[in-house]
Coordinates of C-alpha atoms in Angstrom, one line a residue:
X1 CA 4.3 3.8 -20.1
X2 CA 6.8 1.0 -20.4
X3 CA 5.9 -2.3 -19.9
X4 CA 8.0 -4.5 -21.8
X5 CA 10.8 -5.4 -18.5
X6 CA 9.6 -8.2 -16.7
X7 CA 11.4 -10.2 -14.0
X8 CA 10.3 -13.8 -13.8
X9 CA 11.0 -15.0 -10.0
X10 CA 11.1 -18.4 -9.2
X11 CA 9.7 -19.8 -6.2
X12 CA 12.5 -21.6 -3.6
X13 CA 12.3 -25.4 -3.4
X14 CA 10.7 -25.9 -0.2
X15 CA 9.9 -23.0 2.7
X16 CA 12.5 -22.8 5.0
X17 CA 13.0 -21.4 8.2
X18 CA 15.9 -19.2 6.9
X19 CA 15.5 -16.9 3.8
X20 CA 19.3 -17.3 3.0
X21 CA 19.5 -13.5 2.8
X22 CA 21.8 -12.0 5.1
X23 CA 20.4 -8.4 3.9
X24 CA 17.1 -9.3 5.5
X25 CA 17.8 -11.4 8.6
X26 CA 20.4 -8.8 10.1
X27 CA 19.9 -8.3 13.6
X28 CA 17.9 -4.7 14.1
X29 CA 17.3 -2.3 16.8
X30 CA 14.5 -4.0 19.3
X31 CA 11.2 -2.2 18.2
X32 CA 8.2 -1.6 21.0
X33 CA 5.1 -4.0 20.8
X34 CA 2.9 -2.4 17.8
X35 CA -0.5 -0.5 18.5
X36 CA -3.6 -2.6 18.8
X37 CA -5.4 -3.5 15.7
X38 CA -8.2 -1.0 15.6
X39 CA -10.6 0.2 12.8
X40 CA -11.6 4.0 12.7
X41 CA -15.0 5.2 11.4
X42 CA -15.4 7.9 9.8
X43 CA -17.2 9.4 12.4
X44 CA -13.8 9.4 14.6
X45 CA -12.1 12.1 12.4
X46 CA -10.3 14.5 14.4
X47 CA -12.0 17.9 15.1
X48 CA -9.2 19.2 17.7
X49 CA -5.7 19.2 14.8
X50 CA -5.9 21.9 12.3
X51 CA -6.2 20.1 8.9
X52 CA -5.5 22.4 5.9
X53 CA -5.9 21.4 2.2
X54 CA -4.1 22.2 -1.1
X55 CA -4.1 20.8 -5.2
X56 CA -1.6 18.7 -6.3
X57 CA -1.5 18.4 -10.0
X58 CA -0.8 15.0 -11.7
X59 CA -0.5 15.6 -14.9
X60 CA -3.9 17.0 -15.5
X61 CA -5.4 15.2 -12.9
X62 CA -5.9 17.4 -9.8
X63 CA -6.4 15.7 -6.4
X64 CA -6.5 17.7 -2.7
X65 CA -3.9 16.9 0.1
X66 CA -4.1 17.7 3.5
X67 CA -1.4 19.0 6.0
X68 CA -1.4 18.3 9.9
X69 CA 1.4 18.8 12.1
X70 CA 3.5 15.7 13.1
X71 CA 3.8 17.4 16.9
X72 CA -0.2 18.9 17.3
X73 CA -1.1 15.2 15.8
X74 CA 1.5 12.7 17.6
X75 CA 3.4 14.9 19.9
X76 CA 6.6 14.3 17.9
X77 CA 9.2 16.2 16.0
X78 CA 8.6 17.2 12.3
X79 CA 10.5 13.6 11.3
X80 CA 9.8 11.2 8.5
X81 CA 9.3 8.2 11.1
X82 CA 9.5 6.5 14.0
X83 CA 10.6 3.2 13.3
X84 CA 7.8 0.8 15.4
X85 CA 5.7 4.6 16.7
X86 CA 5.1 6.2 13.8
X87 CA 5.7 5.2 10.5
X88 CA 5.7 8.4 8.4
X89 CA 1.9 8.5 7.4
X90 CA 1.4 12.4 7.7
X91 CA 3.8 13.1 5.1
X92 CA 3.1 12.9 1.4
X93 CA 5.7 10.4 -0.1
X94 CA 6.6 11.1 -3.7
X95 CA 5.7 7.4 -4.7
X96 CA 2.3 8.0 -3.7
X97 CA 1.9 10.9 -6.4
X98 CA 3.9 8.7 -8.8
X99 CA 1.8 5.5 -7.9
X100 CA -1.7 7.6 -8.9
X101 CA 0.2 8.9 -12.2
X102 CA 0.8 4.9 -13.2
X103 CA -2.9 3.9 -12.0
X104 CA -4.4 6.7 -14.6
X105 CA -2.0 5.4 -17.2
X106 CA -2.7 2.1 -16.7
X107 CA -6.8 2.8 -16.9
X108 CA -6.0 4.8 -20.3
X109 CA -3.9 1.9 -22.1
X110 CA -6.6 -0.7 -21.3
X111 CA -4.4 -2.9 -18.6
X112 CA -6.9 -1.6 -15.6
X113 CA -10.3 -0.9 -14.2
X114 CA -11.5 -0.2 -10.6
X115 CA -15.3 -0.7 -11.9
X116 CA -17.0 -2.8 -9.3
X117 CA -13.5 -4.2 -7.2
X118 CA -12.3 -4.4 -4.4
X119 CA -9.2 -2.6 -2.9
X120 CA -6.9 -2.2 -0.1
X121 CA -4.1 0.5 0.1
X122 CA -1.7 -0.5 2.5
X123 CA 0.5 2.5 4.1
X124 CA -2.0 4.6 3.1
X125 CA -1.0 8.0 4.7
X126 CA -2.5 11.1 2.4
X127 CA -4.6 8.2 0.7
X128 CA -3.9 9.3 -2.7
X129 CA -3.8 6.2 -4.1
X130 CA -7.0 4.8 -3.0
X131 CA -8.9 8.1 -3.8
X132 CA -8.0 7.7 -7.0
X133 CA -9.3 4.3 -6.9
X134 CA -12.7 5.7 -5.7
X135 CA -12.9 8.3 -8.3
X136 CA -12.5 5.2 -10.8
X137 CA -16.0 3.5 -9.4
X138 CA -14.1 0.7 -7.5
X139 CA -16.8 -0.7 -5.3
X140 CA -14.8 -0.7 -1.7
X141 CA -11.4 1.1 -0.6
X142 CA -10.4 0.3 2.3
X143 CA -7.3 2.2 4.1
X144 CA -4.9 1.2 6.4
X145 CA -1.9 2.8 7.9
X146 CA 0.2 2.1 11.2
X147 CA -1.5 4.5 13.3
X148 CA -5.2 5.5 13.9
X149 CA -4.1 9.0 14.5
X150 CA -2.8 9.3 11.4
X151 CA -6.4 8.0 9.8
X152 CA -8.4 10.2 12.3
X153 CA -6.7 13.5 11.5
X154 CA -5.0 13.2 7.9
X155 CA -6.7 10.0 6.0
X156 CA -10.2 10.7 6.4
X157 CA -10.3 14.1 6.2
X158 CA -8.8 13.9 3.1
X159 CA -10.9 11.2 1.6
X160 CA -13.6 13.1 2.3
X161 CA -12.6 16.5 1.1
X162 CA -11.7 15.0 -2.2
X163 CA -15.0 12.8 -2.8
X164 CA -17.1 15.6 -1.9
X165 CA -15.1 17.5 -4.6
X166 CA -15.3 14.9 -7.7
X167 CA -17.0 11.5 -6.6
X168 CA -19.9 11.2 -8.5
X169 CA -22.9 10.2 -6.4
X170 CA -23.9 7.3 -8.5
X171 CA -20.5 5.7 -8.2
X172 CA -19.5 6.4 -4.4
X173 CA -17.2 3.5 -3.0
X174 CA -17.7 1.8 0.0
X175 CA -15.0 3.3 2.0
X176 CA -13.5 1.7 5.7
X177 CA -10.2 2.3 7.6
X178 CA -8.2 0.1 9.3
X179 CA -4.9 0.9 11.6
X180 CA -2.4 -1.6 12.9
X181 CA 0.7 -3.4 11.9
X182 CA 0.9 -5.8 8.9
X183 CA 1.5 -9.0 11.2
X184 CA -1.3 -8.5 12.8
X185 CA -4.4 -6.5 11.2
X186 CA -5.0 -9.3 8.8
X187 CA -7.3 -10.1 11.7
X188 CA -10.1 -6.9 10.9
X189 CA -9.4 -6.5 7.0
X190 CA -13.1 -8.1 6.0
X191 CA -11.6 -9.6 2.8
X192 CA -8.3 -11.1 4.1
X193 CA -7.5 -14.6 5.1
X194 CA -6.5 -15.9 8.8
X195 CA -3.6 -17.9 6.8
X196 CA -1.2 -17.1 3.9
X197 CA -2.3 -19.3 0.8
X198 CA 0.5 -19.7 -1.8
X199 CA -0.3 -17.4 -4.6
X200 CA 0.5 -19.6 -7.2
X201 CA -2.2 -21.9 -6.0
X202 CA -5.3 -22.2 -8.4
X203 CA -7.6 -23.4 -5.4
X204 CA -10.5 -21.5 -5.3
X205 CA -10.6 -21.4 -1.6
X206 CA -11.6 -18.3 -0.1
X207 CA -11.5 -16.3 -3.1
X208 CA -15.1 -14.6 -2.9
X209 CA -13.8 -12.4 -0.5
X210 CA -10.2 -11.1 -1.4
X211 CA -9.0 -8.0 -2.7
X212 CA -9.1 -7.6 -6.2
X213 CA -6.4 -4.6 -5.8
X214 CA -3.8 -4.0 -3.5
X215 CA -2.0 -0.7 -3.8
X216 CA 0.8 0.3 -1.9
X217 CA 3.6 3.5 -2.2
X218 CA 6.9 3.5 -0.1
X219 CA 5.9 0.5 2.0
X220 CA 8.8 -1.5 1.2
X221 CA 11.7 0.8 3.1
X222 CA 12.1 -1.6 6.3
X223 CA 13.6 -4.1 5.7
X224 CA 12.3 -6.0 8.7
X225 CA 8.5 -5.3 7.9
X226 CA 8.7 -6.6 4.3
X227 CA 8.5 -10.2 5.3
X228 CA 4.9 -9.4 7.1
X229 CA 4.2 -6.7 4.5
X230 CA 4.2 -9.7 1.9
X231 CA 2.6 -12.0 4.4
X232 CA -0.8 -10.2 4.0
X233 CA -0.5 -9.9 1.1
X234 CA -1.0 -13.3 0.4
X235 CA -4.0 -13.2 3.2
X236 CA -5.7 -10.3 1.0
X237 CA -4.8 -11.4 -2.5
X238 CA -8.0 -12.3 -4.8
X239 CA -6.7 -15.6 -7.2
X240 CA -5.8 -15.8 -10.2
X241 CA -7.2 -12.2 -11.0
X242 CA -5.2 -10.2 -8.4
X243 CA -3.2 -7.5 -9.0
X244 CA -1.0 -5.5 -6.5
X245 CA 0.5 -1.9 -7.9
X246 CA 3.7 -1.0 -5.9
X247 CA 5.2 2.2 -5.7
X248 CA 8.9 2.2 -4.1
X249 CA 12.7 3.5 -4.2
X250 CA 15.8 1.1 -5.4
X251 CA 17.5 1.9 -2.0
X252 CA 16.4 3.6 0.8
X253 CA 19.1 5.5 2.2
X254 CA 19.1 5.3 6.6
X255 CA 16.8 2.3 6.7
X256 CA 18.1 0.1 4.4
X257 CA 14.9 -1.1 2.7
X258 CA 14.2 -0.9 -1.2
X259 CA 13.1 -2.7 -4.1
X260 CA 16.2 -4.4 -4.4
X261 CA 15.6 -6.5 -1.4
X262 CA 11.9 -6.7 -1.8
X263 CA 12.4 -8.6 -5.0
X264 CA 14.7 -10.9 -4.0
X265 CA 12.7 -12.1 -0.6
X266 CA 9.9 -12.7 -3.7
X267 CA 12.1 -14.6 -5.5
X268 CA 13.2 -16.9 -2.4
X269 CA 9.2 -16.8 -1.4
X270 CA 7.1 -17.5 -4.4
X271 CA 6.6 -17.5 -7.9
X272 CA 5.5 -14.8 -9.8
X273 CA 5.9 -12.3 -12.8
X274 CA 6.7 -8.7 -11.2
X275 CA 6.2 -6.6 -14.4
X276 CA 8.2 -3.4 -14.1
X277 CA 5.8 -0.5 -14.9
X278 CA 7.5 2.6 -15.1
X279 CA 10.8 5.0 -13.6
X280 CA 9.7 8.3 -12.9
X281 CA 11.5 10.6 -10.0
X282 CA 13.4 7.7 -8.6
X283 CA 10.3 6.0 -7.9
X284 CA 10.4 2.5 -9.5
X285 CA 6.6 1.3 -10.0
X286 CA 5.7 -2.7 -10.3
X287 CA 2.4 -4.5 -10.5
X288 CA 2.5 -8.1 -9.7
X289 CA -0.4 -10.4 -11.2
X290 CA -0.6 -13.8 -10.7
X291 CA 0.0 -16.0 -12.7

């Protein structure tokens, strides 16, 4: 896997009320409150949506994902998203498969291990990701997507169908789900921060309890959400050992999002090294240690 691009992105001057990108601060349709924070046990999985199950291969690595219908499940057409009602979570988004073919690189070069961390996939959907990262022994995963339906009739069931298949009962993950929007469900994450620390900080404050991984696949296609997408991730980032995976297209085409405009709110945000990982499928993949 390649691993010799790296993007060094230097951190603005001073925080400013203005980002000084016209790309991000364009006026957008007005979207509805978000749903209440919430988090769903496992217990809460849906028994009343038909939930069917099939193997995806990843390149010798066989996982299971589920299929709901987006009408029996939300009462809405077959559509990717909702923008501010449903954010696409019952669909399986290409990054996610491409995101869990990186991860298992990444553990057989010797750059990772889940032994013993702690994780969060963000925009989990399917849950792929953050299987995977069970399957490796991380000690939690913890979920969270935009909508509790989503968890109770998709997520769960397929976190469960595919541990029961392959976790190993001596290394079963602590596993939790959380629903709710990014500004807000810093609030219920157990290891996340009430404020954003700067991530180049080397205070030790609060550290104990971060998240050793973030993962996240297609999260970055709203380009009004990225600013509170990166927002918690600040509240959930463990320092200096932190890592975040990120899974996403250059452009998204109808929504405007992409890495493009990610990387440059970082650059006008913080400072850090975003190592470019890979380019399969059109799916760009980047991990962002601190430094």
């Amino acid at each position: 896997m390649a691993t010799n691009t790296s993007f060094q992105l230097f951190s603005s001057s001073k925080d400013k009320p203005s980002l000084g990108l016209g790309f991000l601060e364009s006026s957008e349709p007005q979207l509805p409150p978000p749903p209440p924070s919430v988090e769903v046990l496992s217990s809460e999985v849906s028994s009343s949506v038909k939930y069917t199950v099939e193997p995806v291969n990843l390149d010798g690595l066989t996982l299971l994902k589920g299929r709901v219908s987006t009408k029996e499940v939300l009462g809405l057409p077959n559509s990717d998203l909702v923008p501010g009602i449903y954010e696409g979570g019952l669909k399986l988004w290409e990054g996610s498969l491409d995101l869990v073919k990186a991860l298992r690189s990444e553990i057989q070069n010797g750059c990772l291990s889940f032994e013993g961390k702690r994780v969060l996939e963000l925009g989990c959907g399917h849950g792929l990701p953050g299987i995977f990262a069970c399957l490796e022994s991380a000690a939690e995963v913890h979920f969270q997507d935009f909508n509790a339906e989503v968890l109770r009739c998709l997520t769960i069931p397929n976190v469960n169908a595919n541990l029961l298949e392959k976790a190993k009962p001596e290394t079963v993950s602590e596993v939790r789900f959380f629903a709710g929007d990014w500004g807000e469900i810093h609030q219920l994450l157990p290891h996340a921060r009430e404020s954003e620390i700067n991530l180049t900080s080397s205070s030790e404050h609060g550290q104990a309890s971060a998240y050793d991984v973030i993962l996240m696949a297609e999260t970055i296609y709203s380009i009004s959400a990225q600013r509170n997408l990166y927002g918690l991730i600040k509240k959930c980032m463990n320092q200096p050992n932190g890592v975040v995976y990120l899974a996403g297209k250059k452009h998204y085409f109808g929504v405007g999002g992409g890495t493009r405009q990610f990387l440059s709110m970082l650059e006008k945000e913080g400072n850090l090294i975003l190592y470019r990982r890979d380019y399969v499928s059109g799916t760009r993949i980047y991990s962002l240690p601190i430094e």
